[in-house]
Coordinates of C-alpha atoms and ligand atoms in Angstrom, one line a residue:
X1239 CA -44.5 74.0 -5.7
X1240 CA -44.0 72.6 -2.3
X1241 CA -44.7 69.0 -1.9
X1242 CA -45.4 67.7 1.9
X1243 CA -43.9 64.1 2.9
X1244 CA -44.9 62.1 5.9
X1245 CA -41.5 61.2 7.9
X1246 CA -41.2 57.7 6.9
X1247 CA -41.9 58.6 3.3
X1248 CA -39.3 61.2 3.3
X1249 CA -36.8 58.7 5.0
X1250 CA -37.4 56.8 2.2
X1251 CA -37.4 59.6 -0.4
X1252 CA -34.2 60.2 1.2
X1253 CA -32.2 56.7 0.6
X1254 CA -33.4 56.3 -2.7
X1255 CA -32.3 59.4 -3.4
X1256 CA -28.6 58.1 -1.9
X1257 CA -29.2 54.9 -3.8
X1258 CA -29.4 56.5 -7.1
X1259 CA -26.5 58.5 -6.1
X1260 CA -24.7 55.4 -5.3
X1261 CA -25.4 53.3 -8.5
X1262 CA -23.3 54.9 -11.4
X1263 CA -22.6 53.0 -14.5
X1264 CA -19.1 51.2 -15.3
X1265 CA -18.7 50.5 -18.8
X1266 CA -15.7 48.4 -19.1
X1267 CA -14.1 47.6 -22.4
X1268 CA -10.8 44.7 -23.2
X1269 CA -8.4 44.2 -25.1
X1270 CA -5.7 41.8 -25.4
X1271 CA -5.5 38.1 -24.2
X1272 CA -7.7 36.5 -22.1
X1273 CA -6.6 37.1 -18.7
X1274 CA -7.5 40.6 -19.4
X1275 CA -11.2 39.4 -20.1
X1276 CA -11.1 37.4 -16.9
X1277 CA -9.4 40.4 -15.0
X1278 CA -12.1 42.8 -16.2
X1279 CA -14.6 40.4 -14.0
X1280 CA -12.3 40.9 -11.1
X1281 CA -12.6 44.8 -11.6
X1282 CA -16.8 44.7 -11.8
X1283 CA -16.5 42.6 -8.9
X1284 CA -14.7 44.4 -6.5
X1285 CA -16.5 47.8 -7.8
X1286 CA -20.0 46.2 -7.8
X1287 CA -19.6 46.6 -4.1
X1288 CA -18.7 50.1 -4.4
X1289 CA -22.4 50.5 -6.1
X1290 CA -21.3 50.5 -9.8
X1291 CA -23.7 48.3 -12.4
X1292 CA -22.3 47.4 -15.7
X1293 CA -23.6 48.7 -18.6
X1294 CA -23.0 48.1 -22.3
X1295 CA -24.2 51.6 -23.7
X1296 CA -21.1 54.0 -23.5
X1297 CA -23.7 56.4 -23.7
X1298 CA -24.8 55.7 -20.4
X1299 CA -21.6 55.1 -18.6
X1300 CA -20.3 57.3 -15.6
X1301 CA -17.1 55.6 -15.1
X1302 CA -15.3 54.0 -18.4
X1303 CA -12.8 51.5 -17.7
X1304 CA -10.2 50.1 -20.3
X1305 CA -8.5 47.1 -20.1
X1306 CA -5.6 47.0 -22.0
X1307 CA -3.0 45.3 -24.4
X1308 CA 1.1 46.2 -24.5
X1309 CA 1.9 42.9 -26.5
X1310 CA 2.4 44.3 -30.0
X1311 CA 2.6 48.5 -30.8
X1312 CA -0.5 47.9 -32.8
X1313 CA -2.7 46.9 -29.9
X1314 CA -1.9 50.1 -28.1
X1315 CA -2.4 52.2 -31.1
X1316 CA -5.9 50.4 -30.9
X1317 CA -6.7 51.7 -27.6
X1318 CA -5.6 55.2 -28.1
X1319 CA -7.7 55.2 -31.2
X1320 CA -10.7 54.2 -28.6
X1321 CA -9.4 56.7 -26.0
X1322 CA -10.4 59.2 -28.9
X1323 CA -13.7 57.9 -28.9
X1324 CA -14.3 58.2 -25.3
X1325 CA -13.5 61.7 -25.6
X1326 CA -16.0 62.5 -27.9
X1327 CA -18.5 60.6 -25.7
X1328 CA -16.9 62.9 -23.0
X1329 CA -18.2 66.2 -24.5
X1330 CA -21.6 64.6 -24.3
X1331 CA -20.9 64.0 -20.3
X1332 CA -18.4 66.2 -19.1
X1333 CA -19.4 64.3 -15.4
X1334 CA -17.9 60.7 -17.1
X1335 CA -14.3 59.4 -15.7
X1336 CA -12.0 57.8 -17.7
X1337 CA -9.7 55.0 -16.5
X1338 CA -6.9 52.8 -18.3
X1339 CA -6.2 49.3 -16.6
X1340 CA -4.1 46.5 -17.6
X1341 CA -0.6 46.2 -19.3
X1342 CA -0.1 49.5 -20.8
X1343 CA -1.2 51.4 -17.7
X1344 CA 2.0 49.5 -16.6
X1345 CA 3.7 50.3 -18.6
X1346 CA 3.5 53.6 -19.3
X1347 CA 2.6 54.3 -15.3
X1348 CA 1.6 58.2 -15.0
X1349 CA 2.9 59.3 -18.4
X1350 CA -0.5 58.2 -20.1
X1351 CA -2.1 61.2 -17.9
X1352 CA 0.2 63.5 -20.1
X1353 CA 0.0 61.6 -23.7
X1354 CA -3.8 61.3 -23.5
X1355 CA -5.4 64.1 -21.5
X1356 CA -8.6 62.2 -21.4
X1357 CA -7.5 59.8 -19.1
X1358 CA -8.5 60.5 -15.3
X1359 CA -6.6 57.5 -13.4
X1360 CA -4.0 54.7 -14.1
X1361 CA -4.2 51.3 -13.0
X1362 CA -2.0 48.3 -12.8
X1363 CA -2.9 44.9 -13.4
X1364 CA -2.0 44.1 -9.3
X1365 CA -3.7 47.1 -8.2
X1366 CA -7.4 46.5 -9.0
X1367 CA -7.9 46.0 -4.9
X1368 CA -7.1 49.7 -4.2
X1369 CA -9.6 51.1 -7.3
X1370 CA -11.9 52.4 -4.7
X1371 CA -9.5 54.9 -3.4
X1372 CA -8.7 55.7 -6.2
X1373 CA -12.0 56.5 -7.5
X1374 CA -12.5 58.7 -4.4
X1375 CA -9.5 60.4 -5.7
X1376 CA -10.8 61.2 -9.2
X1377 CA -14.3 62.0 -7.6
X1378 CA -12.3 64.5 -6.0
X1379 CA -11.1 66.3 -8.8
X1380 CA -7.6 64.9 -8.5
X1381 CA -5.7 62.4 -11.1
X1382 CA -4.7 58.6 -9.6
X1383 CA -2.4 56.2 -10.8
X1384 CA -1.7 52.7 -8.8
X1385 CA 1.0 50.7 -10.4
X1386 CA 2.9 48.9 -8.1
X1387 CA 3.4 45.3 -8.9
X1388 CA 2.6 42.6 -6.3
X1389 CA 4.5 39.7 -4.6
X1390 CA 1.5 37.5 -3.9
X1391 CA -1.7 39.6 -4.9
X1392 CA -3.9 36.3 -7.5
X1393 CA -7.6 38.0 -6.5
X1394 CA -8.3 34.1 -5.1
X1395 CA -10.6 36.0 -2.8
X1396 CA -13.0 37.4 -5.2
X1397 CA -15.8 36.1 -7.2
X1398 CA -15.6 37.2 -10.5
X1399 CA -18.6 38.8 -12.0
X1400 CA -19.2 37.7 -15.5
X1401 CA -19.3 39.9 -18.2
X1402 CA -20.4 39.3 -21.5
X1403 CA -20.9 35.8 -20.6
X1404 CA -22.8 33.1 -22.5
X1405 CA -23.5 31.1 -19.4
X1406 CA -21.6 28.1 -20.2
X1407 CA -17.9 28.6 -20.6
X1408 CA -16.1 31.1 -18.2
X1409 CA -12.3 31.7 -17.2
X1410 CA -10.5 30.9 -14.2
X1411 CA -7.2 32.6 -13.8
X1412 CA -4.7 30.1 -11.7
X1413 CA -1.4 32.1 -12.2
X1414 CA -0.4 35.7 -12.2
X1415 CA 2.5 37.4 -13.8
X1416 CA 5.4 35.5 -16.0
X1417 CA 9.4 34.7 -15.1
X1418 CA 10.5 33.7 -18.7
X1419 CA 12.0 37.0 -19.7
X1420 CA 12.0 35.5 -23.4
X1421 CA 13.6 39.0 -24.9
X1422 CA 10.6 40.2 -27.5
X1423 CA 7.8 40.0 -24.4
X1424 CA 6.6 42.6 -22.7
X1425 CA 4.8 40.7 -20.1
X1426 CA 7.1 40.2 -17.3
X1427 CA 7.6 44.4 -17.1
X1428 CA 3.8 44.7 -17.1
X1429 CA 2.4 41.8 -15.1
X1430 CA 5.5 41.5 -12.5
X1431 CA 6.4 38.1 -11.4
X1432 CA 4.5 34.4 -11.4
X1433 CA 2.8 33.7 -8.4
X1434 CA 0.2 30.8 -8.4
X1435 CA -3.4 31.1 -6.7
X1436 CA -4.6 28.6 -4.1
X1437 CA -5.9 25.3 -5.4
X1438 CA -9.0 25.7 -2.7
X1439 CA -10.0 28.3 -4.2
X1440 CA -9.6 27.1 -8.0
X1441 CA -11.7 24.0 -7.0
X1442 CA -14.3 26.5 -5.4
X1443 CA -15.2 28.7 -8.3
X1444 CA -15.4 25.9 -10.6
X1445 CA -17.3 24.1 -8.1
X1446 CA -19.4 27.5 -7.9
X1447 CA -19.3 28.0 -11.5
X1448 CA -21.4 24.4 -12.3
X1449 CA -23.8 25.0 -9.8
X1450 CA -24.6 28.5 -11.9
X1451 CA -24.9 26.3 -15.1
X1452 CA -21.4 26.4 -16.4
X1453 CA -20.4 23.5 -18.3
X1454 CA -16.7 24.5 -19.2
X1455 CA -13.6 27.0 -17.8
X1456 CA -10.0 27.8 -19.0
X1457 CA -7.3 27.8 -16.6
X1458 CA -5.3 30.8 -17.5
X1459 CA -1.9 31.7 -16.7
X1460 CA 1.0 33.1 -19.0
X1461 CA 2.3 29.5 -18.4
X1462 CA 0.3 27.2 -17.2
X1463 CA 2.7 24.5 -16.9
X1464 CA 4.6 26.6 -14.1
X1465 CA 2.2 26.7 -11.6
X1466 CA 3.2 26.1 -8.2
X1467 CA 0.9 26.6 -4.9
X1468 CA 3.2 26.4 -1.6
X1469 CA 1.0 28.4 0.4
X1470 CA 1.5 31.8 -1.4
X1471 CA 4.1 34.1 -2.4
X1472 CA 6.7 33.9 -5.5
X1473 CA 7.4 31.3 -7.8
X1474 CA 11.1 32.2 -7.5
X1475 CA 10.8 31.9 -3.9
X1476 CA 10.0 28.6 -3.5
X1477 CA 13.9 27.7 -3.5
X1478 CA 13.3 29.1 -0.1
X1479 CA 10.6 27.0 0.6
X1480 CA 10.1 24.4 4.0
X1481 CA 10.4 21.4 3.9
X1482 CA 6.9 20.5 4.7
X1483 CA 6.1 23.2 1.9
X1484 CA 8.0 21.1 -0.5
X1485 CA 6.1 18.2 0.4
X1486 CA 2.7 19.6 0.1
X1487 CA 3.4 21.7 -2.9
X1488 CA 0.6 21.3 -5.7
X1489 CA 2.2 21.6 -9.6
X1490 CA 0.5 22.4 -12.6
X1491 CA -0.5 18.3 -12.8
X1492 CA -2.0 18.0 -9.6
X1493 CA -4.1 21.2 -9.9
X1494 CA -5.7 19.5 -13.3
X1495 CA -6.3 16.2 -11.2
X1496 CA -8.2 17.8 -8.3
X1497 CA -10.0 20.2 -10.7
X1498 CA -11.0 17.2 -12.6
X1499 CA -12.2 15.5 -9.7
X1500 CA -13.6 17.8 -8.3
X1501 CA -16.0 18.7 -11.2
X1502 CA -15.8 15.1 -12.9
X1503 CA -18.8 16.6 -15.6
X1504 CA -17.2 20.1 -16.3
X1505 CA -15.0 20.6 -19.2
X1506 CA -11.5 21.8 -18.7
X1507 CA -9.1 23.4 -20.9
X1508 CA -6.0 25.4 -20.1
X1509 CA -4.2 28.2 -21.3
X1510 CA -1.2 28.7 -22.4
X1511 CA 1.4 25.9 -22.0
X1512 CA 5.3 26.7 -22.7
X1513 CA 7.4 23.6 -24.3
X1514 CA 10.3 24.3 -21.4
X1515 CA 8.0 23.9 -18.4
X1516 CA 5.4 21.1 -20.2
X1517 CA 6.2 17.6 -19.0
X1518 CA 4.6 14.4 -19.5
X1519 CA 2.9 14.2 -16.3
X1520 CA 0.4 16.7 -17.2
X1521 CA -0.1 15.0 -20.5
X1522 CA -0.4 11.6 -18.7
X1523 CA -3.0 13.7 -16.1
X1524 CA -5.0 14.8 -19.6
X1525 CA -5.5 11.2 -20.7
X1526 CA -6.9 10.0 -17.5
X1527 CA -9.5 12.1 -17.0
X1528 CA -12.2 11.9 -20.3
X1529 CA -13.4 15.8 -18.7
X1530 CA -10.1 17.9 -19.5
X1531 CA -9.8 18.6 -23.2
X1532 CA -7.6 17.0 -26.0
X1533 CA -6.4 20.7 -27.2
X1534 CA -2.8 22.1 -25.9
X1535 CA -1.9 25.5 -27.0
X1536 CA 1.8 25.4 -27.1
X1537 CA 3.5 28.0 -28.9
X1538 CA 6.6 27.3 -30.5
X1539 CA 7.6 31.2 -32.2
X1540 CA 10.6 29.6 -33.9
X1541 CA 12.1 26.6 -36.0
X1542 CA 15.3 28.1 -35.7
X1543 CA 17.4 26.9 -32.5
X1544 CA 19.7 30.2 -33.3
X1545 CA 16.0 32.2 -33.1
X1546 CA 15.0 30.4 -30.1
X1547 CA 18.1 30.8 -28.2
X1548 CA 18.1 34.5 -28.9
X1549 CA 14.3 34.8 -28.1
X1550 CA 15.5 33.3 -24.6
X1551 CA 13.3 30.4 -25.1
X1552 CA 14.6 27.8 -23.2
X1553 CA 14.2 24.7 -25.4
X1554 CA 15.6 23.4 -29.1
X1555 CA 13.4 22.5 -31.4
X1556 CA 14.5 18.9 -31.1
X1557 CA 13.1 19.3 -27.5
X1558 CA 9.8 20.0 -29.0
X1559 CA 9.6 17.8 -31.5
X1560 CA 10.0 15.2 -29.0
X1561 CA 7.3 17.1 -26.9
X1562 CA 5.0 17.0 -29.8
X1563 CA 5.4 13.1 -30.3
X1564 CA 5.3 12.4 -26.9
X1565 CA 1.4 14.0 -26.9
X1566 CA 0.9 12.4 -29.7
X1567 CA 1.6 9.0 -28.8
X1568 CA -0.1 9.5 -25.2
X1569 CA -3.1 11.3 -26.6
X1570 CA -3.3 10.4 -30.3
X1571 CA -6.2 13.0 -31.0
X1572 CA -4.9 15.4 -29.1
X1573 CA -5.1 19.1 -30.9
X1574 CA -1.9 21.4 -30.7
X1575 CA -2.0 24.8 -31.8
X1576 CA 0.7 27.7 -31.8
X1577 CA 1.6 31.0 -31.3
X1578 CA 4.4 32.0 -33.9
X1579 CA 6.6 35.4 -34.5
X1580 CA 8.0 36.2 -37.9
X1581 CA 10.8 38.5 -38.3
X1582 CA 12.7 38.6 -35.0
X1583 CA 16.0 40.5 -35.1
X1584 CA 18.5 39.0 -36.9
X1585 CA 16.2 35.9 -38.9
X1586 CA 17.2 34.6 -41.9
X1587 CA 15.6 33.1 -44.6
X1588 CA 16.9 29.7 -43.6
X1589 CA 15.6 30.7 -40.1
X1590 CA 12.1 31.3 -41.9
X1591 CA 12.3 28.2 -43.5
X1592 CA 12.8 26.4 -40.5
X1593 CA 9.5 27.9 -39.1
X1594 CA 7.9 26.5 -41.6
X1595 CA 9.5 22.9 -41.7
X1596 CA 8.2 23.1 -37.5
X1597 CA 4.1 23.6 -39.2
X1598 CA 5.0 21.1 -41.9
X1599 CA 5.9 18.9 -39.5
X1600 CA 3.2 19.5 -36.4
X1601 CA 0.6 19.8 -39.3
X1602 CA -0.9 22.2 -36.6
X1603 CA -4.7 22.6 -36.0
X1604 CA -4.6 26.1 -35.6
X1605 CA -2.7 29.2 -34.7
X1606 CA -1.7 32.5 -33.9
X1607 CA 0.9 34.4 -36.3
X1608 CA 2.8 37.5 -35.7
X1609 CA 4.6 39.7 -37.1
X1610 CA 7.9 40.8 -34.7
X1611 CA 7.0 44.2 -33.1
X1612 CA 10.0 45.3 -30.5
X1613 CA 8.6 46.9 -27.5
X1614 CA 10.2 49.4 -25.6
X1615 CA 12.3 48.0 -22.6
X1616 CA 12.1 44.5 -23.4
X1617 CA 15.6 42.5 -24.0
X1618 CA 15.1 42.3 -27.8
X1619 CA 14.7 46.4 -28.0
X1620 CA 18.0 46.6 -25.8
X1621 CA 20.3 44.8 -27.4
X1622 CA 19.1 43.9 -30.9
X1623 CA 18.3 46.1 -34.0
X1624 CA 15.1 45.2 -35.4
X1625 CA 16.4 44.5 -38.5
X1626 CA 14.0 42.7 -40.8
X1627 CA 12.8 44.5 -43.0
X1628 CA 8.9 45.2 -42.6
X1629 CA 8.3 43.9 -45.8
X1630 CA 10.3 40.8 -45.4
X1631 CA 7.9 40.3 -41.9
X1632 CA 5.3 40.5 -43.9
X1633 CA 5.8 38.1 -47.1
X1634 CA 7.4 35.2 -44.2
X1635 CA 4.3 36.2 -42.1
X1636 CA 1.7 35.2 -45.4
X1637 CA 3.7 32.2 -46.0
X1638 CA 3.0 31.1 -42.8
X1639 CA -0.4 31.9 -42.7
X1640 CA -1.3 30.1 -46.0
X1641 CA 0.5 27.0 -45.0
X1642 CA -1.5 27.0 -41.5
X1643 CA -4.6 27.0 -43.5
X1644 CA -3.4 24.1 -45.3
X1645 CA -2.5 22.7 -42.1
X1646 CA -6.6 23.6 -40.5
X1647 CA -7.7 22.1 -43.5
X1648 CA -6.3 19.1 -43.6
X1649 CA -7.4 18.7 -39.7
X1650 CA -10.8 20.1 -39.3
X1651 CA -11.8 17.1 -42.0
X1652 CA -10.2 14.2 -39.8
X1653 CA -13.0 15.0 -37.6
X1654 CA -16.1 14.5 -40.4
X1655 CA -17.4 11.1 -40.3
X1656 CA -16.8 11.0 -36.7
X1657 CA -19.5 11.1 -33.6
X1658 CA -18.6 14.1 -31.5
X1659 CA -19.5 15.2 -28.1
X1660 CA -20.6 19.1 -28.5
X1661 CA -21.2 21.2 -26.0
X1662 CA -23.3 24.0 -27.0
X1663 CA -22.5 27.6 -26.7
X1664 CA -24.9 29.7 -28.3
X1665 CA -26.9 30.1 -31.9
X1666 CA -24.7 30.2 -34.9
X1667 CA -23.7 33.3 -36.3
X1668 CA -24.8 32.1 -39.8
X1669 CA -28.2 30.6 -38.6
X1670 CA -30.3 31.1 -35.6
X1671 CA -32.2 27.5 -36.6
X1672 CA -28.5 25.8 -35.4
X1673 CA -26.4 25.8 -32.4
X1674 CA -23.2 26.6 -32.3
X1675 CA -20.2 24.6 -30.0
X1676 CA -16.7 23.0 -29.5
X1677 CA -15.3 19.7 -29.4
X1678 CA -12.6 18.4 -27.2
X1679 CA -10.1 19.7 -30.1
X1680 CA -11.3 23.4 -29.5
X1681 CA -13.0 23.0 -33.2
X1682 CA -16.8 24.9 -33.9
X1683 CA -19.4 22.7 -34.9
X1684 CA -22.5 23.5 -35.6
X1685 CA -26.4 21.8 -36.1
X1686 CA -29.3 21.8 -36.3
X1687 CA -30.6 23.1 -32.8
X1688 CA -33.7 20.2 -32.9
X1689 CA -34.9 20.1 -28.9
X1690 CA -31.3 20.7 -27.5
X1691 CA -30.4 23.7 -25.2
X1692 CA -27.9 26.1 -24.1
X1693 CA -25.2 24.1 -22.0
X1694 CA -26.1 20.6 -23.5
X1695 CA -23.6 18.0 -24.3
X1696 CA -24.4 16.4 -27.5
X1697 CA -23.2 13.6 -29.7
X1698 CA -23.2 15.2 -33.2
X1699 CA -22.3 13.2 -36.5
X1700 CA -20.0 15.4 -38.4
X1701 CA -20.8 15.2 -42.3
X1702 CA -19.0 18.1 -43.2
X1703 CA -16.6 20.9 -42.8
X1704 CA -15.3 24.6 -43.9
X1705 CA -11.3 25.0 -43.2
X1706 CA -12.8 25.7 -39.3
X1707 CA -16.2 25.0 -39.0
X1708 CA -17.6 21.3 -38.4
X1709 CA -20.9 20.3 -39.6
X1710 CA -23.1 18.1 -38.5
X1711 CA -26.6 16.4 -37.0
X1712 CA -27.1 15.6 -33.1
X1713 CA -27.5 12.0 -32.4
X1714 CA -28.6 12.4 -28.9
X1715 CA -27.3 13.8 -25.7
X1716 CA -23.7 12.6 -24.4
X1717 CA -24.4 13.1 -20.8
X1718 CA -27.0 13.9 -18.5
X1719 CA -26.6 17.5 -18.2
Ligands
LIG2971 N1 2.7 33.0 -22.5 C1 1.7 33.9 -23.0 C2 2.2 34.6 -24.2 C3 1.6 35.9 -24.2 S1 1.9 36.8 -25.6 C4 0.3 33.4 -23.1 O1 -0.3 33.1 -22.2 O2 -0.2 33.3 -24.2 C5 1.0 35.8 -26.9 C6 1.9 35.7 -28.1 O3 2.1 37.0 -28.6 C7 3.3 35.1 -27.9 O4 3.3 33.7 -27.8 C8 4.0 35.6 -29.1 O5 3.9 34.7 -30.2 C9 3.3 36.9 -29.4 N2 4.2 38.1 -29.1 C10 4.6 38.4 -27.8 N3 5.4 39.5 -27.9 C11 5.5 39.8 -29.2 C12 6.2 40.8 -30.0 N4 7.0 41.7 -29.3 N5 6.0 40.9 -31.3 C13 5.2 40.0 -31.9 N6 4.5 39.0 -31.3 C14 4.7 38.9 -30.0
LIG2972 FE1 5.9 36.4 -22.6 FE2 7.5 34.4 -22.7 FE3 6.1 34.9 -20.5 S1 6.0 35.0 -24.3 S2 4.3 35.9 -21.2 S3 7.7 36.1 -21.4 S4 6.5 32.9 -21.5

């Protein structure tokens, strides 16, 4: 049958048509840490102008993004195991594109097009700028892979879009890429070298972020503590730097202090801090300002000064201890958490024991434990044999783990009997009659949800507690919201 159209209603007939053709679906997945979370944003920004919409239903998708993980071989096995996934999803919708992003796009560059035939294009963490072309390219018919690494590329000039957000704490990224070359890390190979992001444009987005109701952000960087803004380009560069760019150069200290300012109601944590590059003027810039949180994730891998020099990590333990006390006595309920590896080449079981005097000794409120996985390329895989036994990993790996939960324990109950300001996230998990939030600590609390709503900070009497869950009863707001 032959249907007649008017002009103008064919015109429009016509762009809708084009619309439709425009708006595909991205469905876009992470892994890994949490720049890759706040990276993903960066991505469905820059290809929401290109017409994409995010979806949640892989069913639905058109273009199926993944953003992933190199840290440890199990969180690439992960990802392959979702690759498989995608391609049964793929025989559904022969039409959908595949693309992998992030650190193992890096690092295996075009050889993932050979190892996992599903994959249509390759993307480096720097190269998220040039994904149009390259989705042209696969539109095309042919394969694309962008991987080259970038000298001053932070994305300060684009507004994340957020994704999976519950409106109330988002991510800001403030440094790119990492210099430390400690020898088990695969970080440096896939995320290049550590260049810092323009203040201005930190202070905007948060500034931007309160106005759209967010009451907290992270600062990420692989280490926090080294950022330096001297109007662009390499941290390693700076040595190189003017004169007058010495003098106006903003540190990791000064960016807290105008952030703080700036947004004197949002909360402000950071992530992650390394014991070489932490100094007390950060610490001194936490305690003045009642806005930035009393949490520092600081990652200590090893009690073993042998283990530490051959991790390339470039303190002693005695270094941190003094680090540790130093917060301690500045901010007395400051949190600390860490990030720990069991098993590196050549450890001991005095080495292991020395781990474990560091948590006795921290009493830690939380933290991350590995198991030492040797990645291809790094240092570590180089020159050292991974020689402790898996099974050894392992039984160091629980020990650790049990005396951490000890360690959470002993202080998620410091904080009952205490008034805390809460700022509230979203329902518990348990129980949609309470809300769930932090404290300054980084520690879950949850109540009774009463009148209170999303984004709320709230003054709640802890009267009890799991090993990480505080609970409690609101006493009233804390601030005017
Ligand atoms: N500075 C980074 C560290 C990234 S990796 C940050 O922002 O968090 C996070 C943690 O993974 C490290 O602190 C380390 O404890 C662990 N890790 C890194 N490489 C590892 C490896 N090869 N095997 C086991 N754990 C590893
Ligand atoms: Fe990795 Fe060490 Fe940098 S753990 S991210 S090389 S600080």
């Amino acid at each position: 049958m032959e249907k007649i159209f008017d002009e103008s209603i064919q015109g429009k007939s016509l762009s809708l048509e084009k619309d439709l053709k425009n708006k595909r679906n991205l469905y876009i997945e992470s892994f890994g840490c949490a720049m890759n979370f706040s990276d993903s944003e960066i991505v469905a920004s820059i290809l929401a102008t290109e017409g994409f919409n995010t979806t949640q239903e892989l069913e639905e998708a058109d273009l199926v993004l993944v953003n992933t993980c190199s840290i440890r071989e199990k969180a690439e096995t992960t990802v392959r195991k979702r690759l498989e996934k995608f391609n049964a999803i793929k025989k559904k919708r022969p039409h959908m594109k595949v693309g992998v992003l992030g650190c193992m796009a890096e690092r295996l560059k075009s050889k993932l097009l050979e190892e996992e035939k599903i994959v249509d294009m390759v993307v480096g963490p720097d190269a998220y700028k040039d994904l149009p072309n390259l989705i042209q390219e696969i539109d095309a018919g042919r394969e694309a892979v962008n991987v080259v690494l970038s000298k001053d590329e932070t994305y300060g000039d684009i507004s994340p879009v957020r994704l999976n957000s519950n409106g109330v704490s988002a991510f800001v990224s403030i440094t790119r890429g990492c210099d430390n070359m400690c020898t088990f890390c695969v970080v440096p190979f896939t995320r290049g070298r550590e260049r810092s992001r323009d203040p201005q444009s930190i202070v905007d987005e948060v500034n931007d972020l309160w106005q759209k109701g967010y009451r907290e952000v992270t600062l990420l960087g692989q280490n926090v503590d080294s950022y330096l803004w001297y109007g662009g380009g390499l941290k390693k560069d700076f040595e190189k730097a003017t004169e007058m760019q010495i003098a106006t150069a903003v540190d990791f200290s000064d960016l807290l202090d105008m952030v703080a300012k700036a947004a004197p109601r949002m909360r402000i944590r950071f992530s992650t801090s390394n014991p070489q590059d932490m100094g007390l003027k950060v610490i001194r810039t936490m305690a003045k300002h009642v806005n930035i949180c009393n949490h520092i994730h600081l990652p200590v891998q090893s009690g073993s000064n042998r283990i530490l020099k051959a991790m390339n990590r470039l303190h002693t333990i005695e270094a941190y201890y003094e680090l540790i006390d130093n917060i301690k006595k500045i901010i007395p309920d400051c949190a600390i958490s860490h990030d720990i590896i069991t098993g590196f080449p050549t450890e001991t079981e005095e080495d292991h024991q020395a781990t474990l005097a560091v948590l006795e000794y921290v009493k830690y409120d939380y933290g991350y434990m590995f198991a030492y996985s040797e990645r291809p390329g790094t240092l570590a895989a180089r020159k050292m044999e991974d020689d402790v036994p898996s099974e050894v990993k392992q039984r160091r790996l629980s020990e650790i783990i049990a005396l951490q939960r000890e360690h959470c324990m002993f202080r998620t109950k410091q904080h009952v009997g205490k008034v805390q300001e809460i700022l509230i996230e979203g329902l518990s998990k348990k129980d949609n009659t309470m809300w769930m939030g932090r404290n300054s600590q980084n520690v879950v609390a949850v109540f009774p949800k009463e009148t209170y709503k999303l984004g709320d900070f709230v003054n709640v009497r802890i009267h009890d507690c799991t090993s990480a869950t505080l609970i409690g009863e609101a006493v009233g707001l804390s601030r005017t919201n």
